[in-house]
Structure formats: C-alpha cells, structure tokens
PDB file of C-alpha atoms in Angstrom:
ATOM      1  CA  MET A   1      24.528 -12.127 -17.704  1.00 61.00           C
ATOM      2  CA  LYS A   2      23.580  -9.235 -15.413  1.00 74.00           C
ATOM      3  CA  ASN A   3      23.660  -6.797 -18.357  1.00 82.00           C
ATOM      4  CA  ASP A   4      21.417  -9.148 -20.362  1.00 87.00           C
ATOM      5  CA  LYS A   5      18.761  -8.970 -17.649  1.00 86.00           C
ATOM      6  CA  LYS A   6      19.097  -5.186 -17.450  1.00 90.00           C
ATOM      7  CA  ILE A   7      18.730  -4.825 -21.220  1.00 92.00           C
ATOM      8  CA  ARG A   8      15.770  -7.225 -21.237  1.00 90.00           C
ATOM      9  CA  ASN A   9      14.046  -5.159 -18.508  1.00 90.00           C
ATOM     10  CA  ILE A  10      14.606  -1.935 -20.455  1.00 94.00           C
ATOM     11  CA  VAL A  11      13.249  -3.507 -23.646  1.00 94.00           C
ATOM     12  CA  MET A  12      10.203  -5.005 -21.897  1.00 93.00           C
ATOM     13  CA  THR A  13       9.485  -1.706 -20.111  1.00 96.00           C
ATOM     14  CA  SER A  14       9.754   0.182 -23.402  1.00 97.00           C
ATOM     15  CA  ALA A  15       7.473  -2.294 -25.157  1.00 96.00           C
ATOM     16  CA  LEU A  16       4.882  -2.101 -22.374  1.00 96.00           C
ATOM     17  CA  THR A  17       5.089   1.713 -22.416  1.00 98.00           C
ATOM     18  CA  ALA A  18       4.362   1.704 -26.149  1.00 97.00           C
ATOM     19  CA  LEU A  19       1.519  -0.826 -25.758  1.00 96.00           C
ATOM     20  CA  ILE A  20      -0.109   1.241 -23.026  1.00 97.00           C
ATOM     21  CA  CYS A  21       0.224   4.448 -25.047  1.00 97.00           C
ATOM     22  CA  VAL A  22      -1.219   2.889 -28.205  1.00 97.00           C
ATOM     23  CA  ALA A  23      -3.997   1.067 -26.316  1.00 95.00           C
ATOM     24  CA  THR A  24      -4.941   4.335 -24.635  1.00 94.00           C
ATOM     25  CA  MET A  25      -4.976   6.206 -27.952  1.00 94.00           C
ATOM     26  CA  LEU A  26      -6.534   3.496 -30.130  1.00 90.00           C
ATOM     27  CA  ILE A  27     -10.060   3.450 -28.756  1.00 82.00           C
ATOM     28  CA  GLN A  28     -11.183   6.549 -26.899  1.00 81.00           C
ATOM     29  CA  ILE A  29     -14.804   6.788 -25.897  1.00 81.00           C
ATOM     30  CA  PRO A  30     -15.383  10.399 -24.787  1.00 80.00           C
ATOM     31  CA  VAL A  31     -17.056  11.033 -21.451  1.00 72.00           C
ATOM     32  CA  PRO A  32     -18.610  14.502 -21.870  1.00 74.00           C
ATOM     33  CA  VAL A  33     -19.192  15.028 -18.153  1.00 66.00           C
ATOM     34  CA  THR A  34     -15.516  14.592 -17.271  1.00 62.00           C
ATOM     35  CA  GLY A  35     -13.869  15.882 -20.425  1.00 65.00           C
ATOM     36  CA  GLY A  36     -11.877  12.621 -20.397  1.00 67.00           C
ATOM     37  CA  TYR A  37     -12.348   9.303 -22.145  1.00 72.00           C
ATOM     38  CA  VAL A  38     -12.666   5.566 -21.563  1.00 80.00           C
ATOM     39  CA  ASN A  39      -9.876   3.507 -23.145  1.00 88.00           C
ATOM     40  CA  LEU A  40      -8.065   0.155 -23.092  1.00 92.00           C
ATOM     41  CA  GLY A  41      -4.860   1.442 -21.484  1.00 95.00           C
ATOM     42  CA  ASP A  42      -5.772   0.390 -17.943  1.00 96.00           C
ATOM     43  CA  GLY A  43      -6.091  -3.221 -19.062  1.00 95.00           C
ATOM     44  CA  PHE A  44      -2.519  -3.144 -20.315  1.00 96.00           C
ATOM     45  CA  ILE A  45      -1.318  -1.485 -17.100  1.00 97.00           C
ATOM     46  CA  VAL A  46      -2.986  -4.184 -15.007  1.00 96.00           C
ATOM     47  CA  ALA A  47      -1.848  -7.090 -17.195  1.00 95.00           C
ATOM     48  CA  GLY A  48       1.636  -5.632 -17.586  1.00 94.00           C
ATOM     49  CA  THR A  49       1.975  -5.257 -13.843  1.00 94.00           C
ATOM     50  CA  PHE A  50       1.326  -8.947 -13.262  1.00 91.00           C
ATOM     51  CA  MET A  51       3.710  -9.912 -16.052  1.00 90.00           C
ATOM     52  CA  LEU A  52       6.545  -7.420 -15.627  1.00 91.00           C
ATOM     53  CA  GLY A  53       6.506  -6.469 -11.953  1.00 91.00           C
ATOM     54  CA  MET A  54       7.975  -3.479 -10.172  1.00 94.00           C
ATOM     55  CA  PRO A  55       9.323  -0.906 -10.837  1.00 95.00           C
ATOM     56  CA  TYR A  56       9.049  -1.531 -14.569  1.00 96.00           C
ATOM     57  CA  ALA A  57       5.263  -1.699 -14.777  1.00 96.00           C
ATOM     58  CA  ALA A  58       4.917   1.530 -12.784  1.00 98.00           C
ATOM     59  CA  ILE A  59       7.282   3.313 -15.147  1.00 98.00           C
ATOM     60  CA  ALA A  60       5.483   1.946 -18.216  1.00 98.00           C
ATOM     61  CA  GLY A  61       2.026   2.762 -16.840  1.00 98.00           C
ATOM     62  CA  ALA A  62       2.975   6.310 -15.909  1.00 98.00           C
ATOM     63  CA  LEU A  63       4.826   7.103 -19.146  1.00 98.00           C
ATOM     64  CA  GLY A  64       2.568   5.271 -21.597  1.00 98.00           C
ATOM     65  CA  SER A  65      -0.650   6.782 -20.274  1.00 97.00           C
ATOM     66  CA  ALA A  66       0.737  10.290 -19.815  1.00 97.00           C
ATOM     67  CA  LEU A  67       2.231  10.263 -23.324  1.00 97.00           C
ATOM     68  CA  ALA A  68      -1.161   9.262 -24.709  1.00 95.00           C
ATOM     69  CA  ASP A  69      -2.704  12.272 -22.965  1.00 93.00           C
ATOM     70  CA  LEU A  70      -0.090  14.553 -24.522  1.00 96.00           C
ATOM     71  CA  LEU A  71      -0.462  13.091 -27.988  1.00 95.00           C
ATOM     72  CA  THR A  72      -4.270  13.193 -28.058  1.00 91.00           C
ATOM     73  CA  GLY A  73      -4.898  16.714 -26.796  1.00 89.00           C
ATOM     74  CA  TYR A  74      -5.478  15.970 -23.116  1.00 88.00           C
ATOM     75  CA  ALA A  75      -2.257  17.595 -21.891  1.00 95.00           C
ATOM     76  CA  ILE A  76      -4.033  19.076 -18.875  1.00 95.00           C
ATOM     77  CA  TYR A  77      -4.309  15.515 -17.528  1.00 93.00           C
ATOM     78  CA  PHE A  78      -0.600  14.701 -18.024  1.00 96.00           C
ATOM     79  CA  PRO A  79       0.601  15.352 -14.428  1.00 97.00           C
ATOM     80  CA  GLY A  80      -2.342  13.595 -12.808  1.00 97.00           C
ATOM     81  CA  THR A  81      -2.235  10.685 -15.239  1.00 97.00           C
ATOM     82  CA  PHE A  82       1.498  10.213 -14.741  1.00 98.00           C
ATOM     83  CA  ILE A  83       1.111   9.881 -10.964  1.00 98.00           C
ATOM     84  CA  ILE A  84      -2.206   7.987 -10.943  1.00 98.00           C
ATOM     85  CA  LYS A  85      -1.248   5.370 -13.550  1.00 98.00           C
ATOM     86  CA  GLY A  86       2.128   4.738 -11.923  1.00 98.00           C
ATOM     87  CA  LEU A  87       0.404   4.282  -8.555  1.00 98.00           C
ATOM     88  CA  MET A  88      -2.115   1.936 -10.134  1.00 98.00           C
ATOM     89  CA  ALA A  89       0.680  -0.444 -11.101  1.00 97.00           C
ATOM     90  CA  VAL A  90       2.266  -0.267  -7.644  1.00 98.00           C
ATOM     91  CA  VAL A  91      -1.049  -0.961  -5.889  1.00 98.00           C
ATOM     92  CA  ALA A  92      -2.001  -3.762  -8.302  1.00 97.00           C
ATOM     93  CA  PHE A  93       1.359  -5.455  -7.810  1.00 96.00           C
ATOM     94  CA  TYR A  94       1.433  -5.317  -4.019  1.00 97.00           C
ATOM     95  CA  SER A  95      -2.262  -6.219  -3.632  1.00 97.00           C
ATOM     96  CA  CYS A  96      -1.795  -9.272  -5.841  1.00 95.00           C
ATOM     97  CA  ARG A  97       1.394 -10.171  -3.992  1.00 95.00           C
ATOM     98  CA  ALA A  98      -0.403  -9.992  -0.611  1.00 96.00           C
ATOM     99  CA  VAL A  99      -3.054 -12.453  -1.815  1.00 96.00           C
ATOM    100  CA  LEU A 100      -0.416 -14.802  -3.230  1.00 93.00           C
ATOM    101  CA  LYS A 101       1.592 -14.661  -0.019  1.00 94.00           C
ATOM    102  CA  ALA A 102      -1.447 -15.880   1.923  1.00 95.00           C
ATOM    103  CA  ARG A 103      -2.541 -18.374  -0.745  1.00 95.00           C
ATOM    104  CA  PRO A 104       0.105 -19.103  -3.415  1.00 91.00           C
ATOM    105  CA  GLU A 105      -2.336 -21.182  -5.468  1.00 92.00           C
ATOM    106  CA  ALA A 106      -4.829 -18.269  -5.747  1.00 91.00           C
ATOM    107  CA  LYS A 107      -3.299 -16.622  -8.818  1.00 92.00           C
ATOM    108  CA  PHE A 108      -6.618 -15.625 -10.372  1.00 93.00           C
ATOM    109  CA  ALA A 109      -7.892 -14.178  -7.075  1.00 95.00           C
ATOM    110  CA  GLY A 110      -4.633 -12.263  -6.732  1.00 94.00           C
ATOM    111  CA  ARG A 111      -5.012 -10.775 -10.205  1.00 96.00           C
ATOM    112  CA  VAL A 112      -8.633  -9.789  -9.579  1.00 96.00           C
ATOM    113  CA  THR A 113      -7.781  -8.242  -6.205  1.00 97.00           C
ATOM    114  CA  GLY A 114      -4.857  -6.347  -7.697  1.00 97.00           C
ATOM    115  CA  ALA A 115      -6.934  -5.119 -10.629  1.00 97.00           C
ATOM    116  CA  PHE A 116      -9.763  -3.863  -8.407  1.00 98.00           C
ATOM    117  CA  ALA A 117      -7.279  -2.143  -6.077  1.00 98.00           C
ATOM    118  CA  ALA A 118      -5.588  -0.466  -9.050  1.00 98.00           C
ATOM    119  CA  GLU A 119      -8.862   0.785 -10.465  1.00 98.00           C
ATOM    120  CA  PHE A 120      -9.909   2.101  -7.053  1.00 98.00           C
ATOM    121  CA  VAL A 121      -6.700   4.174  -7.120  1.00 98.00           C
ATOM    122  CA  MET A 122      -7.631   5.397 -10.599  1.00 97.00           C
ATOM    123  CA  VAL A 123     -11.149   6.498  -9.605  1.00 97.00           C
ATOM    124  CA  ALA A 124      -9.978   8.130  -6.366  1.00 98.00           C
ATOM    125  CA  GLY A 125      -6.952   9.694  -8.066  1.00 98.00           C
ATOM    126  CA  TYR A 126      -8.925  11.315 -10.868  1.00 95.00           C
ATOM    127  CA  PHE A 127     -11.551  12.467  -8.368  1.00 96.00           C
ATOM    128  CA  ALA A 128      -8.823  14.257  -6.393  1.00 97.00           C
ATOM    129  CA  TYR A 129      -7.197  15.586  -9.574  1.00 97.00           C
ATOM    130  CA  SER A 130     -10.572  16.889 -10.765  1.00 94.00           C
ATOM    131  CA  ILE A 131     -10.984  18.821  -7.537  1.00 96.00           C
ATOM    132  CA  ILE A 132      -7.686  20.539  -8.347  1.00 96.00           C
ATOM    133  CA  LEU A 133      -8.627  21.169 -12.004  1.00 94.00           C
ATOM    134  CA  LEU A 134     -12.029  22.512 -10.989  1.00 93.00           C
ATOM    135  CA  GLY A 135     -10.560  24.926  -8.447  1.00 94.00           C
ATOM    136  CA  GLY A 136     -11.849  23.084  -5.398  1.00 93.00           C
ATOM    137  CA  ASN A 137     -15.296  22.256  -6.776  1.00 93.00           C
ATOM    138  CA  VAL A 138     -15.926  18.941  -5.007  1.00 96.00           C
ATOM    139  CA  ALA A 139     -19.478  18.649  -6.331  1.00 94.00           C
ATOM    140  CA  GLY A 140     -18.183  18.973  -9.875  1.00 91.00           C
ATOM    141  CA  ALA A 141     -15.484  16.409  -9.187  1.00 92.00           C
ATOM    142  CA  PHE A 142     -18.133  13.903  -8.109  1.00 93.00           C
ATOM    143  CA  LEU A 143     -19.422  13.983 -11.684  1.00 89.00           C
ATOM    144  CA  THR A 144     -16.184  12.283 -12.823  1.00 87.00           C
ATOM    145  CA  ILE A 145     -16.824   9.165 -10.773  1.00 92.00           C
ATOM    146  CA  PRO A 146     -19.348   7.357 -13.043  1.00 89.00           C
ATOM    147  CA  GLY A 147     -17.158   7.639 -16.148  1.00 87.00           C
ATOM    148  CA  ASN A 148     -14.108   6.556 -14.216  1.00 90.00           C
ATOM    149  CA  LEU A 149     -16.008   3.594 -12.772  1.00 91.00           C
ATOM    150  CA  VAL A 150     -16.816   2.486 -16.334  1.00 88.00           C
ATOM    151  CA  GLN A 151     -13.125   2.904 -17.202  1.00 90.00           C
ATOM    152  CA  GLY A 152     -12.250   0.867 -14.115  1.00 94.00           C
ATOM    153  CA  ILE A 153     -14.565  -1.989 -15.051  1.00 93.00           C
ATOM    154  CA  PHE A 154     -12.981  -2.139 -18.520  1.00 90.00           C
ATOM    155  CA  GLY A 155      -9.552  -2.125 -16.875  1.00 94.00           C
ATOM    156  CA  VAL A 156     -10.337  -4.948 -14.444  1.00 97.00           C
ATOM    157  CA  ILE A 157     -11.899  -7.215 -17.042  1.00 96.00           C
ATOM    158  CA  SER A 158      -9.411  -6.644 -19.855  1.00 94.00           C
ATOM    159  CA  GLY A 159      -6.380  -6.676 -17.554  1.00 95.00           C
ATOM    160  CA  VAL A 160      -7.282  -9.911 -15.783  1.00 96.00           C
ATOM    161  CA  VAL A 161      -8.256 -11.615 -19.046  1.00 96.00           C
ATOM    162  CA  MET A 162      -4.990 -10.582 -20.751  1.00 94.00           C
ATOM    163  CA  ALA A 163      -2.790 -11.540 -17.799  1.00 94.00           C
ATOM    164  CA  THR A 164      -4.514 -14.905 -17.389  1.00 93.00           C
ATOM    165  CA  ALA A 165      -4.277 -15.678 -21.111  1.00 93.00           C
ATOM    166  CA  VAL A 166      -0.594 -14.766 -21.306  1.00 91.00           C
ATOM    167  CA  ALA A 167       0.169 -16.751 -18.155  1.00 88.00           C
ATOM    168  CA  LYS A 168      -1.486 -19.851 -19.652  1.00 88.00           C
ATOM    169  CA  THR A 169       0.606 -19.635 -22.834  1.00 88.00           C
ATOM    170  CA  GLY A 170       3.893 -19.610 -20.965  1.00 77.00           C
ATOM    171  CA  VAL A 171       5.203 -17.037 -23.444  1.00 69.00           C
ATOM    172  CA  LEU A 172       6.358 -14.601 -20.786  1.00 61.00           C
ATOM    173  CA  THR A 173       8.288 -17.316 -18.966  1.00 58.00           C
ATOM    174  CA  LYS A 174      10.185 -18.057 -22.177  1.00 51.00           C
ATOM    175  CA  ILE A 175      10.878 -14.372 -22.816  1.00 51.00           C
ATOM    176  CA  THR A 176      12.107 -13.610 -19.305  1.00 48.00           C
ATOM    177  CA  LYS A 177      14.464 -16.598 -18.955  1.00 47.00           C
TER     178      LYS A 177
END
C-alpha cells in the first residue's frame, strides 16, 4: 500500500512536469524587452500545486519550466527558472494553506491568494535574475517587470480556473485514493 502511494506520487509528478513543460512550450508570446516570453506554464504550476501538494508540485514546476527553457533556446534562463518556478509552487501552497487554516471554507480565496503570492515570487525572482544577467544593471532589470506582470496575470487566472474546475469534477479525488 505504501509503495502504491509512492508510485502514484512519482507518476503524478512526472505527468505534471510534462504538462508544465508542454504548456510552457506550446504558446510562447515573445516579450522583446525582456528576451523572454509569456506562456501557459505558470497556470499549470499554480493549479498543480493546489492539486498535488508539496514537494511534488515544486519538483514538477522547477523541472517542467526549466526543461522548456532548455528545449526552446532559452538555456540562459534555466538556473533562474528552476529556482523561481520551484519557489512559486512552495509559496502558492503555503499561502493557500494559511488561508484555509484560518477559514477552511474559503477554498477559492485560498487559491487566489496562493496564485497571487506565487506570481509575486515569479516577478521578483526574474527581476533579481535579470540584474544578474545584465551585470548589475538594475534599471535594465526594471524593464522586465511589465512583461512578467502580464505573465503573472495569465498564471493567476488560468491556474485558479483550472484548479477550481478540476476540484469541482472530483477527478483528482478519485485518482489519489
């Protein structure tokens, strides 16, 4: 029984990793100012976090997003993406959990809070990573913020919508039992 749960967690983590990678690669809207792109991967990180939990969602978010960077020619972002996307899942999970601890019936509010917290980590993380990539040019790094805010909005909306829809179907409950 214990091995079944372990295998299930590995399979679910692998599936979420693949979903995040494909969602990140599938639709990429270039942001010329940052050299990066807006994508759907954050939505899957956020939704996956609420469905899969820790540490699995953090692993999937870090690996799936970083692999997408490698596979699509953005290898310079790999280290930053790996750390930032993993942290996004951690922050989303614990922010949502804090809301639910105070108000267990506030599932939607927990998801929204977690999603916004995760995307704040993303914007701040890529700002800091851009400072490193730009050799300490803080003014240049500020130019990354608008594109990352757009990415964050996509992540909040798509992640909360997906998580809420999946929760209403009860599918995940059946899979994880």
